Structure formats: C-alpha cells, structure tokens
Amino acid sequence: MTVTLYVPRDCAALAVGAERVAQRIAAEACARNADVRIVRNGSRGLFWLETLVEVATPAGRVAYGPVTHADVAGLFDAGFLAGGAHALNLGLTEEIPYLKKQERLTFARMGVTDPVSVADYVAHEGFAGLRRALSLAPAEIVQQVLDSGLRGRGGAAFPAGIKWKTVLAAEAPQKYIVCNADEGDSGTFSDRMTMEGDPLMLVEGMAIAGIATGATEGYIYVRSEYPHAIATLDEAIRNAEQAGFLGDDILESGRSFRLIVRKAAGAYVCGEETALLESLEGRRGIVRAKPPLPALQGLFGQPTVINNVITLASVPLILARGADFYKNFGMGRSRGTLPFQLAGNIRHGGLVEKAFGLTLRELLYDFGGGSASGRPIKAVQVGGPLGAYVPESQWDLPLDYEAYAAVGAVVGHGGIVVHDDAADMSQLARYAMEFCAIESCGKCTPCRIGSTRGVEVIDRITSNQNRPQQVILLRDLCDTMLHGSLCAMGGMTPYPVLSAINHYPEDFGIEAPDRAAA
Amino acid sequence: MHDLGIATAIAAAHKDVPSGLLPALHGIQDALGHIPPEAVPLIAEQFNLSRAEVHGVVSYYHHFRSAPAGRVLVQVCRAEACKSMGADALLAHAADRLGCDVHGTSADGQCSLEPVFCLGLCASSPAIAVNDEVHARITPALFDAIVEEARSAS
C-alpha cells in the first residue's frame, strides 16, 4: 500500500534543507522497495521543527522533526513509514501543543494540503466562499465583509468592507482588485506562507472581491525577495483557471476575473498603497498624496480595492461560514483572528493564529518558550520596523488594535521580533532612522531629511555631545516626522525611536524620567 | 544576440503590456544579469518614455543593477529579526570571508555582497540568500560551507 509523506516546500523549510530531505526520502524508499508518495505541502509554521516530515498513518498524520537528510536512513530503520518510534518522533501533528492551542481559521489548511492542488483545496472547504458569493448580489457580499468586522491586516487596520463599498458604488468602465503582497516588515512572514502554502485561498479571496465590486482584473504585487511565492502563485493561478474558478465565465456564472502577478523590485515604501500603485503603473514607487482615495482613483486612475494578502485571504471563510462565525472571534473592534508571527531571538519561532485579545507574554512564553539564547527577553518590537519596542511592563496588554494604540504602540501586520538583554536599544533606534533614510521615497522633507538627521542626532547622544539638548532635538525631530510626513514610512519611524528612548533611557546614557525626578 | 539586442527585444515584447516597464526591466536583468546603461535609451524608445524616466526607475529600485554582480551573489539580511540573532557580526564575517565591502565585489570578480531587508525567514534567523537560494540559521561555519559550494558550482 502507498504511504503518503509530507515534506514542506515553504522556503523556511527549503532554507534548512527540505529539498535534500525529500530527495533522500525518495532515494531511500526506492532502495528499500517502499511504496511512497511525497506531497510537498506548505509549512505548519513550527519553524524550529523544520524540516517537519509527516507520515500519514491510520491514526492520523505523525510528525518527525527537525529532520535533516542525514536522519533519513535512520528514520526508515525505525519504521517511520508506520509511525514508528524515533528520537525525532513528535507524535500526531495535530496534538503538538503549539499547534493545538491555536485558533486557525485563515491558516486551517496551512501545511495540511498540497498548495497548488485545486482538488485538495476543494476537499478542504476551498471555493465554498466563492460559490456562496456567486449566489449573492454584490451589495450582499460587501455587507458580509462589513458585518464580519474584518479590518485591513496590512497594518493600518481600516475596515475592509468600507473600502469595498466605496469601490462598488463608484461608476467606472474598469475597476481593479490589487493585492499588496509587498510584505517588507522584518518579523513578518504570514503573507509569504499564504502565497507559498495556500495560494488558492488568496486567489479565491480576490475573485470574491472582484465579484463583490464589479472588478474584472486583479494584480498581486509581490516582493522580489519572494521568488518561491511568485512561482507558487503562478502555478496556483494556472490551475484555478483550468478548473474554471478563475478567468472568463467563472463556474458558468457569467462573471469574469483575471489575475496577474507582478514582481516588485525591492523598495520597502512600495508597501504603502499609493507608492505600490505608482510602481504597478511602471514608475518610481513614490507616495501619492491622498485624496483622491485609491478606492475612487486607484490603479490607472480607476476605482481600486487595495488590500493586504491576509485581508483578502480571510474573505473566503467569511463568505463560506458567515460573518457571525468570524466576528465571534476577537474582542472590541478587533474581530476575528490574526496570524501572529513570532520571530527573532525566540526559541520556538513560528506562526501563531489566535483571536485578538491574547497577550504578548502568552505568545513569548506559552508559545515561544522564551528567548533562543536563553537570556532574559529585553524588548519586543511589535508590528514591524515601524512598530514600537514594547517593554515588559506592557506584555500583559491584550493584543488588540485599540489597546496597543492607547500606549503608543501598534499591532500592525502581527510581526513580533524578540531581542534579549544583549540588545542596545540606542543602536536599534539608530537603525530605525537609518532604515528610513535608505528606504524613504524622498517625496516629503520630514521623512527624507529627518531620517538622516535622526541618525546624526542619535550618534551625538550616544557619544555624549551636548546630550540633554540632543535628546530634546531628537524628540522635536520625531514630532515633525510624526505629524509632517506624507505616509507611514516617515510618520511611524518615530515609534521605534521614541519607545526605545522612553523605555530604555539608560541605553542612551540618560536617566529615566522618574528616577531623575526622585 | 548582442546584449543591447536582447534588451531591446525584451522591451519590445513588453511595450504593449499595461505598465510593462517593470516586467521588462526584470526580464532584461534576468537575461543579462544587469541593465546596461547603454540599453536605457533603447528601452525608453520602446516605451515612448524619456531616458530620464527609465533611468529614474532603474536607479530607484534596489533590485535593479547597472553593472553585473559577481557569479556568486551573497545577500545577508540585516533587518531587525536577523539582527537580534547576530546578523551584524555575520555581515562582518561575510565581508571578511568574501574579501569585499558591503555593496562590493571581490577582487577576483567572483563574489558580490549585498545587504537585504528581510527574506521572510524571520523565525529562522539569521538568514542569507546565495544566488537567490535561501539559507536559514546561519553560523559562520555554515556560511563558509555554503559560499564554498556556490563558488565551486558556478
């Protein structure tokens, strides 16, 4: 009987040798006359266990990890094709606590299915949302998205349904759906995992968005640093077209939707929606002033829905299960789930999808198992390179857009980067300014010049040249950038800088305000 | 075909695609390893743009290069997640081992070193890419082995 094995094709698995593991398993099976079928699935997101090899057994899928090519012969000797005991045997995959404790809605198929197989996708609830959408009027689809409470997962957290409603109401000869897949934030990889591990979910979400708003063309703008994601998306789109879920006359409904993948070229600011549109139109990716909103004048001047990968990928489930199902997860005005991404100096780094409202401490210790180095965790940057450094005193706040905003932090795209006590926060603040200087599009002065001056001022603070005055100057500069920049690049760079100086003043050679007063 | 002929042909193939300039530039760089400055006027002509506009696009994006890289292109991630796991020291090691500065090419022209901001491997830091192939959890010893393999393979 054929035994089915799963070896991930996600690039985090490939980066630790998954390809050689798959090859070695195939060769070993051949030499031992074992009848195996190797499925190249996505990653479960338990990256410290990659390469995570799974074996389908009558009891369920049994996991082995982290497997290297050198382990393969031993695994065969131990009878792993029948789920046999071995030092790398982790038991049933679904019972691994890190996975079991999650609330996987968007990532339910992640690592389970063959990412480019339409049949596998359909067997796991795929295209149920699209079928439902085809039975509804456009305004009813938009209402479902509004009722679900879904907010943009790219970082700005604007309600997705309102964008869609604006585009639906706009009169135009052509409308577009644009997927912002320029996931440039350090500490984030949920978009990459989606495109590599369940790309049909994004395809389905975009097709639903098209049907809901009257857009017949969609573009996925993917960063050039993600070649695997681009290749997997292309393959998934071809397969969806062949199966009639995309293209002209979707499922004989008379509706059409075409999808085009566009490769970006390495500019961080192109993650900002208007810069992205400029880039998609073939120009330098420079930020546009708003208004007009992209929903009214977006790609090629036409009404455009522009959403992040996870936003669009959340839609199929909302349509398939109903707005209430999704809305019942989460808290306050943060509804549903967010794929949190645990990264940096963390023992068990990976993807944790949970409803909004859990705390950073739960993520860091219950899921993450503390720092990778074994040293105390000092600072945690939440929400990407433009997010604040969150000190331990705030690790018990609920992860919720409003609760974080109240302390001057952001949830953003759900990226969480952990630093241990070896981190020098003045150098991380300097890096934030340096990054802004390298990546600024240059259109507005606060961002273009402020970032360069920011590096210089921090250097003067750390080398103690007129330190007290320079600290005042830095705060002033941050205020100018915060309020005077055209987009989040310059407007949010002060978040990491100010949080570093406020919460870790000793790293800048200054006393904490409360201690100074005492 | 001459490099400029290839560049012109690729540009011509994209000129009627809506906003085809970026895909054309990617095509040219994929084929030639860089975008020759002499090709800029020819690309501009195909797209009915000014030379300044095409030059502006090529020079704006980090991905496009106007001169060829070494046969082994090493990119070291220096974003926050990798920094928290020693990316700065790794970058210094890379510069030392390859014998070139960041953004530079080794004296023998074999290897180029570039910083990159996030490869999406933030839970497996530090990460590098060598000729577009990604590697995670890099130690100096692992770095040396990967580069050595790439040198002998290319």
XYZ file of C-alpha atoms in Angstrom, chain A residues 47-355:
309
model
C 9.798 26.650 12.133
C 12.134 25.350 14.835
C 10.937 21.870 13.831
C 11.636 22.318 10.116
C 12.197 20.217 8.190
C 8.987 18.733 9.642
C 8.225 15.487 7.849
C 4.783 13.970 8.290
C 3.669 10.413 7.618
C 0.017 9.571 7.029
C -0.928 6.651 9.299
C -4.324 5.116 10.106
C -4.235 7.047 13.419
C -3.540 10.374 11.687
C -0.504 12.281 10.480
C 2.597 11.602 12.584
C 5.280 14.303 12.679
C 9.058 13.936 12.715
C 11.307 16.929 13.137
C 13.598 18.649 12.725
C 14.717 16.166 10.076
C 17.957 16.573 8.150
C 18.962 14.470 5.157
C 21.365 12.605 7.427
C 18.444 11.386 9.584
C 16.510 9.778 6.752
C 18.080 6.299 6.710
C 17.648 6.040 10.481
C 14.004 7.026 10.189
C 13.399 4.233 7.696
C 15.222 1.811 10.017
C 12.911 2.896 12.840
C 9.849 2.143 10.726
C 8.722 5.733 10.389
C 6.515 4.802 7.426
C 4.260 3.188 10.023
C 4.733 5.982 12.548
C 7.500 4.124 14.391
C 9.314 5.375 17.487
C 12.378 7.550 16.912
C 14.077 10.395 18.751
C 12.563 12.831 16.223
C 9.032 11.420 16.542
C 6.747 14.230 17.741
C 3.527 12.213 17.815
C 0.392 13.210 15.991
C 0.955 16.579 14.310
C -2.406 17.975 15.357
C -1.640 17.171 19.007
C 1.571 19.228 19.161
C 0.624 21.845 21.792
C 1.944 24.815 19.787
C -0.478 23.903 17.001
C -3.312 22.577 19.120
C -3.607 25.769 21.192
C -4.137 27.912 18.090
C -7.364 29.100 16.504
C -6.560 28.511 12.895
C -9.234 29.987 10.673
C -7.270 31.521 7.823
C -4.396 29.103 8.273
C -6.568 25.999 8.692
C -5.216 24.371 5.524
C -1.646 25.570 6.020
C 0.731 22.631 5.864
C -2.192 20.263 5.503
C -2.767 20.413 1.760
C -0.780 20.428 -1.456
C -0.710 24.207 -2.073
C -1.269 24.091 -5.835
C -3.801 21.258 -5.979
C -7.309 22.520 -6.726
C -8.770 19.110 -5.819
C -7.053 19.163 -2.421
C -8.204 22.744 -1.852
C -11.819 21.899 -2.688
C -11.665 18.845 -0.410
C -10.789 21.226 2.457
C -13.642 23.749 2.102
C -11.915 25.602 -0.739
C -14.057 27.705 -3.095
C -17.113 27.310 -0.836
C -16.908 31.073 -0.245
C -16.718 31.810 -3.961
C -19.714 29.580 -4.677
C -21.695 31.393 -1.987
C -20.607 34.782 -3.345
C -21.869 33.831 -6.789
C -25.314 33.251 -5.296
C -25.425 36.715 -3.695
C -25.864 40.233 -5.032
C -22.664 42.341 -4.900
C -24.057 44.533 -2.119
C -24.852 41.423 -0.056
C -21.254 40.194 -0.361
C -19.954 43.583 0.735
C -22.407 43.523 3.656
C -20.988 40.160 4.787
C -17.476 41.630 4.840
C -18.725 44.705 6.715
C -20.613 42.583 9.245
C -17.597 40.357 9.873
C -15.726 43.352 11.281
C -12.704 42.496 9.128
C -10.125 45.273 9.191
C -7.129 45.539 6.907
C -4.415 43.189 8.110
C -1.641 45.154 6.424
C -1.168 47.443 9.382
C -3.482 50.450 9.039
C -6.487 48.369 10.167
C -9.043 50.229 8.038
C -12.384 48.354 7.788
C -12.206 46.272 4.603
C -15.945 46.425 3.938
C -15.949 50.225 3.742
C -13.259 50.178 1.049
C -15.213 47.573 -0.890
C -18.451 49.538 -0.538
C -16.808 52.674 -1.944
C -15.495 50.779 -4.964
C -18.840 49.055 -5.516
C -20.625 52.420 -5.552
C -18.106 54.042 -7.928
C -19.090 54.261 -11.597
C -16.240 53.393 -13.956
C -15.553 51.439 -17.137
C -12.952 49.317 -15.328
C -12.259 48.538 -11.668
C -9.366 46.651 -10.137
C -8.501 44.499 -7.144
C -4.890 44.932 -6.049
C -3.284 42.657 -3.528
C -0.485 44.262 -1.572
C 1.953 41.372 -1.196
C 4.954 43.608 -0.587
C 5.462 42.175 2.890
C 8.668 44.013 3.719
C 8.391 44.183 7.500
C 11.057 42.351 9.426
C 9.375 39.760 11.612
C 6.526 39.086 9.225
C 6.094 36.078 7.009
C 2.381 35.254 7.093
C 1.841 36.647 3.586
C 4.763 34.632 2.278
C 3.428 31.491 3.958
C -0.005 32.095 2.460
C 1.341 32.560 -1.040
C 3.585 29.509 -0.735
C 1.351 27.318 1.406
C -2.251 28.112 0.445
C -2.194 30.430 -2.583
C -5.644 29.346 -3.788
C -7.125 30.994 -0.680
C -5.753 34.346 -1.891
C -6.953 33.630 -5.428
C -10.427 32.878 -4.071
C -10.481 35.981 -1.871
C -9.529 38.210 -4.789
C -12.130 36.618 -7.069
C -14.783 37.265 -4.402
C -13.601 40.877 -4.093
C -13.911 41.223 -7.871
C -17.424 39.811 -7.945
C -18.431 41.991 -4.989
C -17.236 45.256 -6.506
C -17.505 44.716 -10.252
C -13.760 44.490 -10.839
C -12.730 42.044 -13.553
C -8.964 42.327 -13.171
C -6.685 41.796 -10.240
C -2.985 42.321 -9.657
C -0.871 40.690 -6.970
C 2.200 42.847 -6.307
C 4.783 40.516 -4.743
C 8.203 41.490 -3.469
C 11.197 40.321 -5.492
C 12.701 38.802 -2.331
C 9.984 36.110 -2.529
C 10.761 34.140 -5.721
C 9.189 30.948 -4.329
C 5.947 32.773 -3.572
C 5.810 34.164 -7.106
C 6.358 30.725 -8.656
C 3.751 29.064 -6.430
C 1.172 31.775 -7.110
C 1.681 31.481 -10.851
C 1.159 27.728 -10.655
C -1.942 28.077 -8.456
C -3.483 30.693 -10.766
C -2.977 28.454 -13.826
C -4.591 25.539 -12.008
C -7.550 27.651 -10.828
C -8.091 28.915 -14.385
C -8.052 25.387 -15.787
C -10.583 24.272 -13.189
C -12.914 27.171 -14.045
C -12.595 29.087 -10.767
C -10.835 31.993 -12.439
C -10.895 33.607 -15.865
C -13.863 34.123 -18.170
C -17.248 32.888 -17.016
C -16.323 31.617 -13.546
C -18.237 28.378 -12.841
C -20.583 29.317 -15.719
C -21.879 32.301 -13.743
C -21.270 34.826 -16.465
C -18.762 36.600 -14.174
C -15.117 37.053 -15.130
C -11.998 37.718 -13.132
C -8.400 37.614 -14.320
C -5.352 37.633 -12.072
C -1.872 38.889 -12.869
C 1.213 38.515 -10.648
C 3.623 41.445 -10.707
C 7.130 41.255 -9.295
C 8.262 44.255 -7.261
C 11.863 45.428 -7.239
C 12.998 45.903 -3.670
C 11.606 49.195 -2.395
C 10.181 48.999 1.122
C 7.992 52.078 0.673
C 6.087 50.281 -2.105
C 4.230 48.528 0.711
C 2.432 51.874 1.126
C -0.641 51.586 -1.071
C -0.207 54.663 -3.237
C 3.521 54.036 -3.796
C 2.576 50.487 -4.729
C 0.127 51.778 -7.340
C 2.796 54.044 -8.824
C 5.126 51.066 -9.025
C 2.432 48.867 -10.590
C 1.952 51.528 -13.241
C 5.632 51.224 -14.118
C 7.072 54.245 -12.362
C 9.265 55.031 -9.361
C 7.293 53.899 -6.329
C 6.730 57.319 -4.820
C 3.888 58.053 -2.427
C 0.839 59.882 -3.808
C -0.977 62.476 -1.733
C -4.480 61.430 -0.671
C -7.191 62.336 -1.633
C -8.131 61.092 -4.117
C -8.516 57.733 -2.396
C -7.424 54.661 -4.355
C -10.981 53.362 -3.918
C -12.060 56.154 -6.303
C -8.900 56.794 -8.333
C -6.508 53.912 -7.905
C -4.718 51.777 -10.472
C -4.634 53.524 -13.879
C -6.926 56.130 -12.332
C -9.774 53.642 -11.866
C -11.614 52.612 -8.676
C -9.456 50.044 -6.903
C -9.748 47.809 -3.873
C -6.258 47.519 -2.438
C -5.883 45.073 0.431
C -3.136 43.093 2.046
C -2.741 39.314 1.491
C -4.227 38.200 4.814
C -7.187 40.584 4.475
C -8.146 39.097 1.118
C -7.319 35.572 2.289
C -9.721 35.977 5.239
C -12.680 36.606 2.945
C -13.375 33.072 1.622
C -14.019 31.782 5.139
C -16.248 34.753 5.990
C -18.390 34.004 2.955
C -18.350 30.246 3.498
C -19.197 30.279 7.220
C -20.958 33.626 7.521
C -19.978 36.968 9.038
C -21.077 35.992 12.552
C -18.836 32.965 12.677
C -15.802 35.156 12.044
C -16.955 38.040 14.195
C -17.376 35.791 17.222
C -13.601 35.555 17.497
C -11.729 38.546 18.877
C -12.579 41.443 21.153
C -13.797 45.047 20.994
C -13.368 46.393 17.495
C -10.661 43.844 16.675
C -12.649 40.936 15.287
C -11.576 37.544 14.040
C -8.063 36.199 14.253
C -4.592 37.447 13.403
C -1.702 35.251 12.335
C 0.923 36.448 14.829
C 4.482 35.865 13.713
C 7.000 35.075 16.407
C 10.477 35.952 15.204
C 13.977 36.962 16.130
C 15.537 35.742 19.350
C 12.842 33.243 20.299
C 13.171 29.523 20.976
C 10.019 28.405 19.197
C 9.639 30.906 16.389
C 6.764 30.482 14.015
C 3.215 31.325 13.136
C 0.518 31.503 15.795
C -3.009 32.245 14.613
C -5.191 33.321 17.522
C -8.182 35.553 18.090
